[in-house]
Coordinates of C-alpha atoms and ligand atoms in Angstrom, one line a residue:
M1 CA 123.5 -44.3 -20.9
K2 CA 126.1 -41.8 -22.3
A3 CA 125.9 -39.2 -25.0
N4 CA 127.4 -40.3 -28.3
I5 CA 130.5 -38.7 -29.6
T6 CA 129.8 -37.4 -33.1
K7 CA 132.8 -38.0 -35.3
Q8 CA 131.4 -37.0 -38.7
L9 CA 129.5 -33.8 -38.8
A10 CA 127.4 -32.8 -41.8
D11 CA 127.3 -29.1 -40.7
S12 CA 130.5 -27.3 -41.4
S13 CA 130.1 -24.5 -38.9
L14 CA 129.5 -27.0 -36.0
A15 CA 132.6 -28.9 -37.2
A16 CA 134.6 -25.7 -37.2
L17 CA 133.9 -24.9 -33.5
N18 CA 137.3 -24.3 -32.1
F19 CA 137.5 -25.9 -28.6
D20 CA 140.3 -25.1 -26.2
N21 CA 139.4 -26.5 -22.8
C22 CA 141.6 -24.5 -20.6
F23 CA 139.6 -24.9 -17.4
V24 CA 139.9 -28.7 -17.3
R25 CA 143.4 -28.7 -18.6
E26 CA 144.8 -26.3 -16.0
L27 CA 142.8 -26.9 -12.9
P28 CA 142.7 -29.8 -10.5
A29 CA 140.1 -32.5 -11.4
D30 CA 138.2 -34.9 -9.2
P31 CA 139.8 -38.3 -10.0
D32 CA 136.4 -40.0 -9.7
S33 CA 134.4 -39.8 -12.9
S34 CA 131.4 -41.7 -11.7
N35 CA 128.1 -39.8 -11.6
Q36 CA 127.4 -40.3 -7.9
L37 CA 126.6 -37.8 -5.3
R38 CA 129.6 -37.1 -3.2
Q39 CA 131.7 -34.5 -1.4
V40 CA 134.5 -33.5 -3.8
H41 CA 137.8 -32.5 -2.2
R42 CA 140.8 -30.6 -3.6
A43 CA 139.2 -30.3 -7.1
C44 CA 137.6 -27.6 -9.2
Y45 CA 135.4 -29.9 -11.2
S46 CA 134.2 -33.5 -11.8
R47 CA 133.9 -35.0 -15.3
V48 CA 130.3 -35.9 -16.0
Q49 CA 128.3 -36.8 -19.1
P50 CA 125.0 -35.1 -20.0
T51 CA 122.0 -37.5 -19.8
P52 CA 120.5 -38.3 -23.2
V53 CA 116.9 -37.2 -23.7
A54 CA 114.0 -38.6 -25.8
A55 CA 113.2 -36.0 -28.5
P56 CA 115.2 -32.7 -28.7
Q57 CA 113.3 -29.9 -30.3
L58 CA 114.5 -26.4 -30.8
V59 CA 112.3 -23.7 -29.3
A60 CA 114.6 -20.7 -30.0
F61 CA 118.2 -19.6 -30.5
A62 CA 119.9 -16.3 -30.2
A63 CA 121.5 -15.4 -33.5
E64 CA 124.0 -12.9 -31.9
V65 CA 125.2 -15.5 -29.5
A66 CA 125.7 -18.0 -32.4
Q67 CA 127.7 -15.4 -34.1
L68 CA 130.0 -15.0 -31.1
L69 CA 130.8 -18.6 -31.5
N70 CA 131.1 -18.3 -35.3
L71 CA 128.1 -20.6 -35.7
E72 CA 125.9 -19.9 -38.7
S73 CA 122.2 -19.5 -38.0
A74 CA 121.3 -22.3 -40.4
A75 CA 123.4 -24.6 -38.2
C76 CA 121.3 -23.8 -35.2
E77 CA 118.2 -24.9 -36.9
G78 CA 119.5 -28.3 -37.8
E79 CA 119.1 -31.7 -36.3
E80 CA 122.8 -32.0 -35.3
F81 CA 122.5 -28.8 -33.3
A82 CA 119.4 -30.1 -31.5
Q83 CA 121.1 -33.3 -30.6
I84 CA 124.2 -31.6 -29.3
F85 CA 122.6 -28.8 -27.3
A86 CA 120.0 -31.0 -25.7
G87 CA 122.9 -33.2 -24.4
N88 CA 122.4 -36.3 -26.7
Q89 CA 125.6 -35.9 -28.6
L90 CA 129.1 -34.6 -27.9
L91 CA 131.5 -33.0 -30.4
P92 CA 134.9 -34.8 -30.3
D93 CA 136.6 -31.9 -28.6
M94 CA 134.0 -31.4 -25.8
D95 CA 135.1 -32.5 -22.3
P96 CA 132.0 -32.2 -20.1
Y97 CA 132.3 -31.4 -16.4
A98 CA 130.4 -30.0 -13.5
C99 CA 132.1 -27.4 -11.2
C100 CA 132.5 -27.8 -7.5
Y101 CA 131.6 -24.7 -5.4
G102 CA 130.0 -23.8 -2.2
G103 CA 128.0 -20.8 -1.1
H104 CA 126.1 -18.8 1.5
Q105 CA 122.4 -19.2 0.9
F106 CA 120.1 -16.6 2.4
G107 CA 123.0 -15.5 4.7
N108 CA 123.9 -19.0 5.9
W109 CA 126.9 -21.1 4.9
A110 CA 125.5 -24.1 3.0
G111 CA 128.7 -26.1 2.4
Q112 CA 129.2 -27.8 -1.0
L113 CA 126.7 -26.9 -3.7
G114 CA 128.2 -27.2 -7.1
D115 CA 126.7 -27.5 -10.6
G116 CA 123.8 -29.7 -9.7
R117 CA 122.1 -29.2 -13.0
A118 CA 124.6 -27.5 -15.2
I119 CA 127.1 -29.4 -17.3
N120 CA 129.9 -27.5 -19.0
L121 CA 130.8 -28.7 -22.5
G122 CA 134.1 -26.9 -22.9
E123 CA 135.4 -23.5 -24.1
I124 CA 135.5 -22.1 -27.6
V125 CA 138.0 -19.6 -28.9
N126 CA 136.3 -17.6 -31.6
Q127 CA 137.8 -15.8 -34.6
Q128 CA 138.2 -12.7 -32.5
D129 CA 140.3 -14.7 -30.1
E130 CA 137.6 -14.5 -27.4
R131 CA 137.1 -17.4 -25.0
W132 CA 133.5 -18.5 -24.5
A133 CA 132.5 -21.4 -22.1
L134 CA 129.4 -23.4 -23.1
Q135 CA 127.1 -24.8 -20.4
L136 CA 124.0 -26.8 -20.6
K137 CA 121.5 -26.1 -17.9
G138 CA 119.1 -29.0 -17.2
A139 CA 121.1 -31.8 -18.8
G140 CA 120.8 -34.3 -16.0
P141 CA 122.3 -35.1 -12.7
T142 CA 125.8 -34.6 -11.6
P143 CA 127.8 -35.4 -8.5
Y144 CA 126.5 -32.1 -7.1
S145 CA 122.8 -32.7 -7.6
R146 CA 122.2 -33.3 -3.9
R147 CA 118.5 -34.3 -3.5
A148 CA 117.4 -32.9 -6.9
D149 CA 117.1 -34.3 -10.4
G150 CA 119.5 -32.2 -12.5
L151 CA 116.7 -31.2 -14.8
A152 CA 115.0 -27.9 -15.8
V153 CA 111.5 -27.2 -17.0
L154 CA 110.3 -25.2 -20.0
R155 CA 108.9 -22.5 -17.7
S156 CA 112.2 -21.6 -16.0
S157 CA 114.2 -22.2 -19.2
V158 CA 112.1 -19.7 -21.2
R159 CA 112.7 -17.2 -18.3
E160 CA 116.5 -17.7 -18.3
F161 CA 116.8 -17.7 -22.1
L162 CA 114.8 -14.5 -22.7
C163 CA 116.0 -12.6 -19.7
S164 CA 119.7 -13.1 -20.2
E165 CA 119.4 -11.9 -23.8
A166 CA 117.1 -9.0 -22.8
M167 CA 119.7 -8.0 -20.1
H168 CA 122.5 -8.0 -22.6
H169 CA 120.6 -5.8 -25.0
L170 CA 119.8 -3.4 -22.1
G171 CA 123.6 -3.1 -21.6
V172 CA 123.6 -5.0 -18.3
P173 CA 126.6 -7.4 -17.9
T174 CA 125.3 -10.9 -18.0
T175 CA 125.8 -14.5 -19.1
R176 CA 124.3 -15.1 -22.5
A177 CA 122.0 -17.8 -23.9
L178 CA 122.6 -19.6 -27.2
S179 CA 119.6 -22.0 -27.3
L180 CA 116.5 -23.3 -25.7
L181 CA 115.4 -26.8 -26.5
L182 CA 112.7 -29.1 -25.4
T183 CA 113.8 -32.5 -24.3
G184 CA 110.6 -34.4 -25.2
E185 CA 110.4 -35.6 -21.6
Q186 CA 108.3 -34.6 -18.7
V187 CA 109.7 -33.4 -15.4
T188 CA 107.8 -33.3 -12.1
R189 CA 107.8 -30.0 -10.2
D190 CA 106.0 -28.8 -7.1
M191 CA 106.0 -25.2 -8.1
F192 CA 105.3 -23.7 -4.7
Y193 CA 106.4 -26.6 -2.5
D194 CA 102.9 -27.0 -1.3
G195 CA 102.2 -30.6 -2.1
H196 CA 100.8 -30.0 -5.7
P197 CA 103.4 -31.6 -8.0
K198 CA 102.8 -31.3 -11.7
E199 CA 104.3 -32.7 -14.8
E200 CA 106.0 -30.1 -16.9
P201 CA 107.9 -30.2 -20.2
G202 CA 111.6 -30.6 -19.7
A203 CA 114.0 -28.2 -21.4
V204 CA 117.7 -27.4 -21.7
V205 CA 119.3 -23.9 -22.2
C206 CA 122.8 -23.5 -23.4
R207 CA 124.4 -20.7 -21.5
V208 CA 127.5 -18.9 -22.8
A209 CA 129.9 -16.7 -20.8
P210 CA 133.7 -16.1 -20.6
S211 CA 133.6 -18.0 -17.3
F212 CA 131.0 -19.4 -14.9
T213 CA 133.2 -19.1 -11.9
R214 CA 131.4 -17.8 -8.8
F215 CA 132.3 -16.3 -5.4
G216 CA 131.4 -19.7 -4.0
S217 CA 134.0 -21.4 -6.2
F218 CA 136.7 -19.8 -4.0
Q219 CA 134.8 -20.1 -0.7
I220 CA 134.6 -23.9 -0.9
F221 CA 138.4 -24.2 -0.8
T222 CA 138.9 -21.9 2.1
W223 CA 136.2 -23.6 4.1
R224 CA 137.9 -26.9 3.5
N225 CA 141.3 -25.4 4.2
E226 CA 142.5 -26.4 0.7
I227 CA 144.7 -23.4 0.3
E228 CA 146.8 -24.8 -2.5
Q229 CA 143.7 -25.4 -4.7
L230 CA 142.4 -21.9 -3.7
R231 CA 145.6 -20.4 -5.0
Q232 CA 145.5 -22.4 -8.2
L233 CA 141.9 -21.2 -9.0
V234 CA 142.7 -17.6 -8.2
D235 CA 145.9 -17.6 -10.3
Y236 CA 144.0 -19.3 -13.2
T237 CA 141.2 -16.8 -13.0
I238 CA 143.5 -13.9 -13.0
R239 CA 145.6 -15.3 -15.9
T240 CA 142.6 -16.3 -18.0
D241 CA 139.8 -13.8 -17.2
F242 CA 141.8 -10.8 -16.0
P243 CA 144.8 -10.9 -18.4
H244 CA 145.2 -7.1 -18.3
L245 CA 146.5 -7.5 -14.7
G246 CA 149.6 -8.8 -16.5
I247 CA 150.7 -11.7 -14.4
H248 CA 153.6 -13.9 -15.3
G249 CA 154.8 -16.8 -13.1
D250 CA 154.2 -16.3 -9.4
V251 CA 151.4 -13.9 -8.5
S252 CA 152.1 -11.3 -5.9
V253 CA 149.8 -10.1 -3.1
T254 CA 149.6 -6.8 -5.0
V255 CA 148.1 -8.5 -8.0
Y256 CA 145.6 -10.4 -5.8
L257 CA 144.5 -7.1 -4.3
Q258 CA 144.2 -5.4 -7.7
W259 CA 142.1 -8.4 -8.8
F260 CA 139.8 -8.1 -5.8
E261 CA 139.5 -4.4 -6.3
E262 CA 138.4 -5.0 -9.9
I263 CA 135.8 -7.5 -8.7
C264 CA 134.5 -4.9 -6.3
R265 CA 134.2 -2.3 -9.1
R266 CA 132.6 -4.7 -11.6
T267 CA 130.1 -5.9 -9.0
A268 CA 129.2 -2.3 -8.2
E269 CA 128.7 -1.6 -11.9
M270 CA 126.4 -4.6 -12.3
I271 CA 124.3 -3.5 -9.4
V272 CA 124.0 0.0 -10.7
H273 CA 122.6 -1.4 -13.9
W274 CA 120.1 -3.6 -12.1
M275 CA 118.9 -0.5 -10.2
R276 CA 118.7 1.4 -13.4
V277 CA 116.4 -1.0 -15.2
G278 CA 114.4 -2.3 -12.2
F279 CA 115.8 -5.8 -12.1
V280 CA 115.4 -7.9 -9.0
H281 CA 117.7 -11.0 -9.1
G282 CA 115.8 -12.8 -6.4
V283 CA 118.5 -15.2 -5.1
M284 CA 121.7 -13.3 -4.6
N285 CA 123.4 -16.2 -2.8
T286 CA 127.2 -16.2 -3.1
D287 CA 127.1 -19.2 -5.4
N288 CA 125.0 -17.0 -7.8
M289 CA 127.6 -14.1 -7.9
S290 CA 129.9 -14.2 -10.9
I291 CA 133.5 -13.4 -10.4
L292 CA 133.3 -11.4 -13.6
G293 CA 130.5 -9.2 -12.4
L294 CA 128.0 -10.8 -14.7
T295 CA 124.3 -11.3 -13.9
I296 CA 124.1 -15.1 -13.5
D297 CA 121.5 -17.8 -12.6
Y298 CA 118.2 -16.5 -13.7
G299 CA 115.8 -18.1 -11.2
P300 CA 113.0 -16.3 -9.3
Y301 CA 114.0 -12.9 -10.7
G302 CA 111.5 -10.2 -11.5
W303 CA 111.1 -6.7 -12.9
L304 CA 109.7 -3.9 -10.9
E305 CA 106.4 -3.0 -12.3
D306 CA 105.0 -0.5 -9.8
Y307 CA 108.1 1.1 -8.2
N308 CA 108.5 -0.5 -4.8
P309 CA 112.0 -0.9 -3.3
D310 CA 110.7 -3.6 -0.9
W311 CA 109.5 -5.9 -3.6
T312 CA 110.9 -9.3 -4.3
P313 CA 109.4 -11.8 -6.6
N314 CA 110.8 -14.7 -4.7
T315 CA 108.2 -16.3 -2.4
T316 CA 110.9 -18.2 -0.6
D317 CA 112.2 -14.8 0.5
A318 CA 108.9 -13.0 1.0
Q319 CA 109.2 -12.9 4.8
G320 CA 112.7 -11.5 5.3
G321 CA 113.0 -9.7 1.9
R322 CA 116.7 -10.2 2.1
Y323 CA 117.0 -9.9 -1.7
R324 CA 114.4 -7.2 -2.3
F325 CA 115.1 -4.6 -4.9
G326 CA 116.3 -1.9 -2.6
N327 CA 118.6 -4.2 -0.6
Q328 CA 120.6 -5.4 -3.6
P329 CA 123.5 -2.9 -3.2
Q330 CA 123.9 -4.0 0.5
I331 CA 123.7 -7.7 -0.3
A332 CA 126.4 -7.4 -3.0
L333 CA 128.6 -5.8 -0.4
W334 CA 127.8 -8.6 2.0
N335 CA 128.7 -11.1 -0.7
L336 CA 132.0 -9.3 -1.4
V337 CA 132.9 -9.5 2.3
Q338 CA 132.4 -13.3 2.0
L339 CA 134.7 -13.4 -1.0
A340 CA 137.3 -11.2 0.9
N341 CA 137.2 -13.8 3.7
A342 CA 137.7 -16.6 1.2
I343 CA 140.8 -15.1 -0.4
Y344 CA 142.2 -13.8 2.9
P345 CA 144.6 -16.8 3.3
L346 CA 146.4 -15.5 0.1
I347 CA 146.7 -12.0 1.4
Q348 CA 146.9 -12.3 5.2
E349 CA 146.1 -8.7 5.8
A350 CA 142.6 -7.3 6.5
E351 CA 143.3 -3.7 5.9
P352 CA 143.8 -3.7 2.1
L353 CA 140.7 -6.0 1.7
E354 CA 138.7 -3.5 3.7
A355 CA 139.9 -0.7 1.5
A356 CA 138.8 -2.6 -1.5
L357 CA 135.4 -3.1 0.0
Q358 CA 135.2 0.6 0.6
L359 CA 136.0 0.9 -3.1
Y360 CA 132.8 -1.1 -3.8
S361 CA 130.7 1.4 -1.7
D362 CA 132.4 4.4 -3.3
S363 CA 132.1 3.0 -6.9
Y364 CA 128.5 2.1 -6.2
Q365 CA 127.6 5.5 -4.9
Q366 CA 129.4 7.3 -7.8
G367 CA 127.9 4.9 -10.4
W368 CA 124.5 5.3 -8.9
Q369 CA 124.7 9.1 -9.0
E370 CA 125.9 9.1 -12.6
M371 CA 123.2 6.7 -13.6
M372 CA 120.5 8.8 -11.9
A373 CA 121.7 11.9 -13.7
Q374 CA 121.4 10.1 -17.0
K375 CA 118.0 8.7 -16.2
L376 CA 116.8 12.2 -15.4
G377 CA 118.5 13.8 -18.3
L378 CA 120.9 16.0 -16.2
K379 CA 124.4 16.9 -17.4
K380 CA 125.9 15.9 -14.2
F381 CA 124.8 14.8 -10.7
E382 CA 125.1 17.8 -8.4
P383 CA 124.9 16.4 -4.9
A384 CA 123.9 19.8 -3.5
T385 CA 120.6 19.8 -5.3
D386 CA 120.2 16.3 -6.7
L387 CA 120.5 14.2 -3.6
L388 CA 117.3 15.8 -2.4
L389 CA 115.7 15.7 -5.9
T390 CA 116.3 11.9 -6.1
A391 CA 115.2 11.3 -2.5
E392 CA 111.9 13.1 -3.2
L393 CA 111.5 11.2 -6.4
D394 CA 111.8 8.0 -4.5
K395 CA 108.9 9.0 -2.3
V396 CA 106.8 10.3 -5.2
L397 CA 107.2 7.0 -7.1
Q398 CA 105.8 5.2 -4.1
M399 CA 102.9 7.4 -3.3
V400 CA 100.5 5.6 -5.7
E401 CA 101.3 2.6 -7.8
T402 CA 103.5 4.0 -10.5
D403 CA 105.1 1.9 -13.3
M404 CA 108.9 2.6 -13.0
T405 CA 109.7 1.9 -16.7
I406 CA 106.9 4.0 -18.1
F407 CA 107.4 6.8 -15.7
Y408 CA 111.0 7.4 -16.7
R409 CA 110.3 7.0 -20.4
K410 CA 107.4 9.5 -20.2
L411 CA 109.4 11.9 -18.1
A412 CA 111.6 12.6 -21.1
D413 CA 108.5 13.9 -23.0
L414 CA 107.9 16.6 -20.4
V415 CA 108.7 20.1 -21.8
P416 CA 109.4 23.0 -19.5
T417 CA 106.8 25.7 -20.0
D418 CA 105.4 28.3 -17.7
D419 CA 101.9 28.4 -16.2
Q420 CA 101.0 24.8 -16.2
D421 CA 98.4 23.7 -13.7
D422 CA 98.9 20.4 -11.8
D423 CA 96.5 18.5 -14.1
S424 CA 98.1 19.5 -17.4
L425 CA 101.6 18.9 -16.0
L426 CA 100.6 15.3 -15.2
I427 CA 99.0 14.5 -18.5
P428 CA 102.1 13.0 -20.2
L429 CA 102.7 10.8 -17.2
L430 CA 99.1 9.5 -16.6
D431 CA 99.9 6.2 -18.4
A432 CA 102.5 5.4 -15.7
F433 CA 99.9 5.2 -12.9
Y434 CA 98.2 1.8 -12.3
K435 CA 95.0 3.5 -11.0
P436 CA 95.0 7.1 -12.2
E437 CA 91.5 7.4 -10.7
D438 CA 93.1 7.0 -7.2
L439 CA 95.2 10.1 -7.5
T440 CA 93.9 12.6 -5.0
E441 CA 94.3 16.3 -5.2
Q442 CA 97.0 16.0 -2.6
H443 CA 98.9 13.3 -4.6
K444 CA 98.6 15.4 -7.8
G445 CA 99.9 18.4 -5.9
Q446 CA 102.9 16.5 -4.6
I447 CA 103.8 14.9 -7.9
S448 CA 103.4 18.2 -9.8
G449 CA 105.5 19.9 -7.1
W450 CA 108.3 17.4 -7.8
L451 CA 107.9 17.8 -11.5
R452 CA 108.2 21.6 -11.2
T453 CA 111.4 21.3 -9.2
Y454 CA 112.7 18.8 -11.7
L455 CA 111.9 21.0 -14.7
E456 CA 113.6 24.0 -13.0
R457 CA 116.7 21.8 -12.4
V458 CA 116.6 20.7 -16.1
A459 CA 116.4 24.3 -17.2
Q460 CA 119.5 25.1 -15.3
D461 CA 121.5 22.7 -17.4
G462 CA 120.4 24.3 -20.7
L463 CA 120.2 21.1 -22.7
S464 CA 117.7 21.2 -25.5
N465 CA 114.6 19.1 -25.1
T466 CA 115.8 16.9 -27.9
E467 CA 119.2 16.4 -26.4
R468 CA 117.6 15.6 -23.0
L469 CA 115.1 13.1 -24.6
Q470 CA 117.9 11.3 -26.4
Q471 CA 120.0 11.0 -23.3
M472 CA 117.1 9.7 -21.2
N473 CA 115.8 7.3 -23.8
S474 CA 119.2 5.7 -24.2
V475 CA 119.2 4.6 -20.5
N476 CA 115.5 4.4 -19.7
P477 CA 114.3 1.3 -21.6
K478 CA 110.9 1.2 -23.3
Y479 CA 110.8 -2.6 -23.4
V480 CA 111.8 -4.9 -20.5
L481 CA 110.9 -8.5 -19.9
R482 CA 107.8 -7.7 -17.9
N483 CA 106.9 -10.6 -15.6
Y484 CA 103.5 -11.1 -17.3
L485 CA 105.1 -11.1 -20.8
A486 CA 107.4 -13.9 -19.8
Q487 CA 104.5 -15.8 -18.4
L488 CA 102.4 -15.3 -21.6
A489 CA 105.3 -16.6 -23.6
I490 CA 105.5 -19.6 -21.2
D491 CA 101.8 -20.3 -21.4
K492 CA 101.9 -20.4 -25.2
A493 CA 105.1 -22.4 -25.3
E494 CA 103.6 -25.0 -22.9
A495 CA 100.8 -25.3 -25.4
G496 CA 103.3 -26.0 -28.2
D497 CA 103.4 -22.5 -29.7
H498 CA 106.9 -21.0 -29.6
S499 CA 106.0 -17.8 -31.5
L500 CA 105.9 -15.5 -28.5
V501 CA 109.2 -16.6 -27.1
N502 CA 110.7 -15.7 -30.5
E503 CA 108.8 -12.5 -30.9
L504 CA 109.9 -11.3 -27.4
L505 CA 113.4 -12.2 -28.2
Q506 CA 113.3 -9.9 -31.2
V507 CA 111.5 -7.0 -29.5
L508 CA 114.0 -7.1 -26.6
R509 CA 116.9 -6.8 -28.9
H510 CA 116.1 -3.1 -29.2
P511 CA 114.8 -2.1 -25.8
Y512 CA 115.5 1.6 -26.2
A513 CA 113.9 1.9 -29.6
E514 CA 110.3 3.1 -29.9
Q515 CA 109.2 0.2 -32.1
P516 CA 105.6 1.5 -32.6
E517 CA 104.5 -1.8 -34.0
N518 CA 105.4 -3.5 -30.7
E519 CA 103.7 -0.9 -28.4
K520 CA 101.6 -3.7 -26.8
F521 CA 104.8 -5.1 -25.2
A522 CA 105.5 -1.8 -23.4
R523 CA 102.1 -1.8 -21.6
K524 CA 102.0 -2.0 -17.8
R525 CA 100.9 -5.1 -16.0
P526 CA 97.3 -6.0 -16.7
E527 CA 95.1 -6.6 -13.7
W528 CA 94.8 -10.4 -14.3
A529 CA 98.6 -10.6 -13.7
R530 CA 98.6 -8.9 -10.3
H531 CA 98.3 -12.1 -8.3
R532 CA 98.9 -14.8 -10.9
A533 CA 101.7 -17.3 -10.1
G534 CA 104.7 -16.7 -12.3
C535 CA 103.8 -13.0 -12.8
S536 CA 104.2 -11.7 -9.3
M537 CA 105.2 -14.7 -7.3
L538 CA 107.9 -17.2 -8.1
S539 CA 109.8 -19.8 -6.1
C540 CA 113.2 -21.4 -6.5
S541 CA 111.4 -24.5 -7.9
S542 CA 112.5 -24.7 -11.5
Ligands
AMP601 P1 120.3 -21.8 -7.2 O1 120.4 -21.0 -6.0 O2 118.9 -22.0 -7.8 O3 121.3 -21.4 -8.3 O4 120.7 -23.3 -6.9 C1 121.4 -23.7 -5.7 C2 122.0 -25.1 -5.9 O5 121.0 -26.0 -6.1 C3 123.0 -25.2 -7.0 O6 124.1 -26.0 -6.6 C4 122.2 -25.8 -8.1 O7 123.0 -26.5 -9.0 C5 121.3 -26.8 -7.3 N1 120.1 -27.1 -8.0 C6 119.0 -26.3 -8.3 N2 118.1 -26.9 -9.0 C7 118.5 -28.2 -9.2 C8 118.0 -29.3 -9.8 N3 116.8 -29.4 -10.4 N4 118.8 -30.5 -9.8 C9 120.0 -30.5 -9.2 N5 120.5 -29.4 -8.6 C10 119.8 -28.3 -8.6
MG602 MG1 123.0 -21.1 -8.8

């Protein structure tokens, strides 16, 4: 069964969506349009139709994302919207397709992966002349679904929808989410792959980004020695997504290198942001790395609660911890090396690629230092003193269970005064400790020791307390999508109550504001959530 094409639309803003499907128009297509599993050669995509579902029902939509597309909010609440964004109907100018890409999964080359449960609807050019690609996640099988069903469940869709919007409002480069709909159908999932399959409500998220091209989109061509197609995709990407590199006609090796350098810089910037807010992606495979340096593919991600650089929420990765919080900067570099290998045939020289990879390391280091200076309310990162200051902080934060988000937020409240004993110095920070009663005199001494050094360092800068507080509170969020909050929203949504999804969406639009009325969403993880599935442990099963 195919989705219907809607010719007559009652809603004027849906009718006015301005499609310009550059990707399918300019890039090589798979000539086969059947929806059968296959290896797809010499093509960037395969045409495929979303699978219609029983009863689309809106759970939530993001008004800002609708605005980006020039869609009115009222349109998003209507029946036509629900039908279209659950995959039942197509607008006349939509031209749905699934992309072919490969990737390294957990360090091993996995061959062809592709959009196994994502179907692109086309690209919209908005009134500001911005290009936005629309993609349904969970809209049914594609030629790339391998052994899986192409579907998504409410649990993982709530997580993707809320987190991508939360990340955007935190200032982290990310794909966006327009809508979250129930399909009215049940989907079977074995959440921990342990022989306990369960029926869960099916859902579809509409993701929005300038492009969904991944590192793996290039790798697949090089692996297959399809260099002509590799060149086509690289040239297209530079022309469409990096227009400031100013290419016309044939692209020179110089431009390819400038492009790769920019990817290195953007990736470094994205990782610095993750480290700033305590985000752990969970599956940094090369197919989950955006060529635009956007956070993409929200699966078993998590937020650091107690600060622990070795933590990963992904149970599939629990043993090796490849994608643990503190390893993300190294993994991004490893992934960039794979991309460098993939574009090597167009460049044929290793040295400039190595130089660009060095640029990643340098940009990351510089970006990290600037970010830490901001988090600590310093005018500038002074390596002579601040390398030690931050290294000591890293130890202090791990001495006892300390909530990263609350710690930085409360640190801004500290006021340099003389003659404070250890206990009174710690008072503003007590809320950040999971078990304040476990703080021994020795811990207190060490933490206060660091705080004293920190306050002396702050005093050297001469910023007023208000200035420092403002600087810190603009980069240290008060509200993040804590793992247990997402789970509470899921629990309610699974019981048919979508209010918490919508409430969190609103709160997370202003993560740096105090929002006294929403204080409860800034609280540290409650004890019940410590070992609960979904709160501290997740798997790729979604
Ligand atoms: P991930 O690492 O979760 O982004 O997914 C790795 C690959 O598996 C991608 O090619 C996905 O499209 C595919 N995949 C994940 N879940 C499903 C599913 N339920 N049905 C089909 N393909 C899937
Ligand atoms: Mg993926």
